[in-house]
Coordinates of C-alpha atoms in Angstrom, one line a residue:
M1 CA 11.9 68.4 72.2
T2 CA 8.8 70.5 72.3
Y3 CA 7.7 72.5 69.3
D4 CA 4.6 74.6 68.7
G5 CA 1.8 72.1 68.5
F6 CA 3.8 68.8 68.8
L7 CA 6.5 66.9 70.8
A8 CA 9.5 65.1 69.3
S9 CA 11.5 62.4 71.0
L10 CA 14.6 60.5 69.9
V11 CA 15.7 57.1 71.3
Q12 CA 19.1 55.7 70.1
S13 CA 21.1 52.7 71.2
K14 CA 24.1 50.7 70.2
N15 CA 22.2 47.4 70.9
S16 CA 23.2 45.3 68.0
R17 CA 20.6 42.6 68.6
C18 CA 17.5 44.7 67.9
D19 CA 15.3 45.7 65.0
N20 CA 17.4 48.4 63.5
R21 CA 15.0 50.9 61.8
I22 CA 13.8 54.4 62.0
T23 CA 10.2 54.9 63.3
I24 CA 8.4 58.2 62.8
Q25 CA 5.1 58.3 64.6
G26 CA 2.5 61.0 63.9
E27 CA -1.1 61.7 64.6
K28 CA -2.3 60.0 61.4
G29 CA 0.1 57.1 61.2
T30 CA 3.7 55.9 61.2
I31 CA 6.6 55.7 58.8
Y32 CA 9.1 52.9 59.2
A33 CA 12.5 53.0 57.4
S34 CA 15.1 50.2 57.5
P35 CA 17.7 49.0 58.0
T36 CA 19.5 52.1 59.2
A37 CA 19.6 55.9 58.5
S38 CA 22.7 55.6 56.5
R39 CA 21.3 52.9 54.2
I40 CA 17.5 53.1 53.9
D41 CA 16.4 50.2 51.7
T42 CA 12.7 50.1 52.6
V43 CA 10.2 52.7 53.7
I44 CA 6.7 51.6 54.9
L45 CA 3.8 54.0 55.5
D46 CA 1.2 52.8 58.0
V47 CA -2.0 54.8 58.1
G48 CA -4.3 51.9 59.0
E49 CA -2.8 49.6 56.4
K50 CA 0.8 49.3 55.5
K51 CA 2.0 50.5 52.1
D52 CA 5.6 50.3 50.7
I53 CA 6.6 53.8 49.6
T54 CA 10.2 52.9 49.0
V55 CA 12.0 54.9 46.3
L56 CA 14.7 53.0 44.6
H57 CA 18.0 54.9 44.1
E58 CA 20.3 54.2 41.2
Y59 CA 23.4 55.2 43.2
E60 CA 24.7 55.2 46.8
S61 CA 23.3 58.2 48.8
M62 CA 26.5 60.2 48.8
T63 CA 26.6 60.2 45.0
Y64 CA 23.5 62.4 44.9
T65 CA 24.9 64.7 47.5
L66 CA 28.2 65.1 45.6
R67 CA 26.4 65.7 42.3
E68 CA 24.3 68.5 43.9
I69 CA 27.5 70.1 45.4
V70 CA 29.1 70.0 41.9
R71 CA 25.9 71.5 40.4
V72 CA 25.7 74.3 43.0
V73 CA 29.3 75.3 42.5
S74 CA 29.4 75.1 38.7
E75 CA 26.1 76.9 38.2
K76 CA 27.0 79.4 41.0
D77 CA 23.6 78.7 42.6
E78 CA 23.9 81.1 45.5
E79 CA 20.2 80.7 46.6
T80 CA 20.7 76.9 47.1
Y81 CA 24.1 77.5 48.7
R82 CA 22.7 79.9 51.2
K83 CA 19.7 77.7 52.0
Q84 CA 21.9 74.6 52.5
F85 CA 24.5 76.6 54.5
K86 CA 21.8 77.8 56.9
H87 CA 20.5 74.2 57.3
I88 CA 24.0 72.9 58.0
R89 CA 24.5 75.7 60.6
N90 CA 21.2 74.8 62.3
V91 CA 22.1 71.1 62.5
L92 CA 25.5 71.9 63.9
E93 CA 24.0 74.2 66.6
V94 CA 21.6 71.4 67.6
L95 CA 24.4 68.8 67.8
C96 CA 26.6 71.2 69.8
A97 CA 23.8 72.0 72.2
A98 CA 23.1 68.3 72.6
R99 CA 26.8 67.5 73.2
Q100 CA 27.1 70.3 75.8
S101 CA 23.9 69.2 77.6
A102 CA 25.4 65.7 77.9
G103 CA 28.5 67.2 79.5
I104 CA 30.8 66.2 76.7
K105 CA 33.7 68.7 76.5
F106 CA 36.3 69.2 73.8
T107 CA 39.7 70.9 74.2
A108 CA 38.5 73.7 71.8
D109 CA 35.6 74.5 74.2
Q110 CA 38.1 76.0 76.7
K111 CA 39.5 78.6 74.2

């Protein structure tokens, strides 16, 4: 994917005998997160020397998400709702475009 001033690439595999981690490379350094995106236990920043920047979480990741949803609804926080809704729509549009470019078709696509 090409953006104004930089290029992003994604490589993903179901190879179960590999170093499962997220690697984000930039011009000034690299961030490593492991073991997987759904359960990040360790985050290392490497800008010449490696530094552990892991933030320990008290609860499982979905707990924070559900608490925020409850907060937005109970406080009627429309600004946050609209911002998150826009983000979700953008993510869904990217996923849909990726699926279509891979030739994956669903029954609903024909309606």
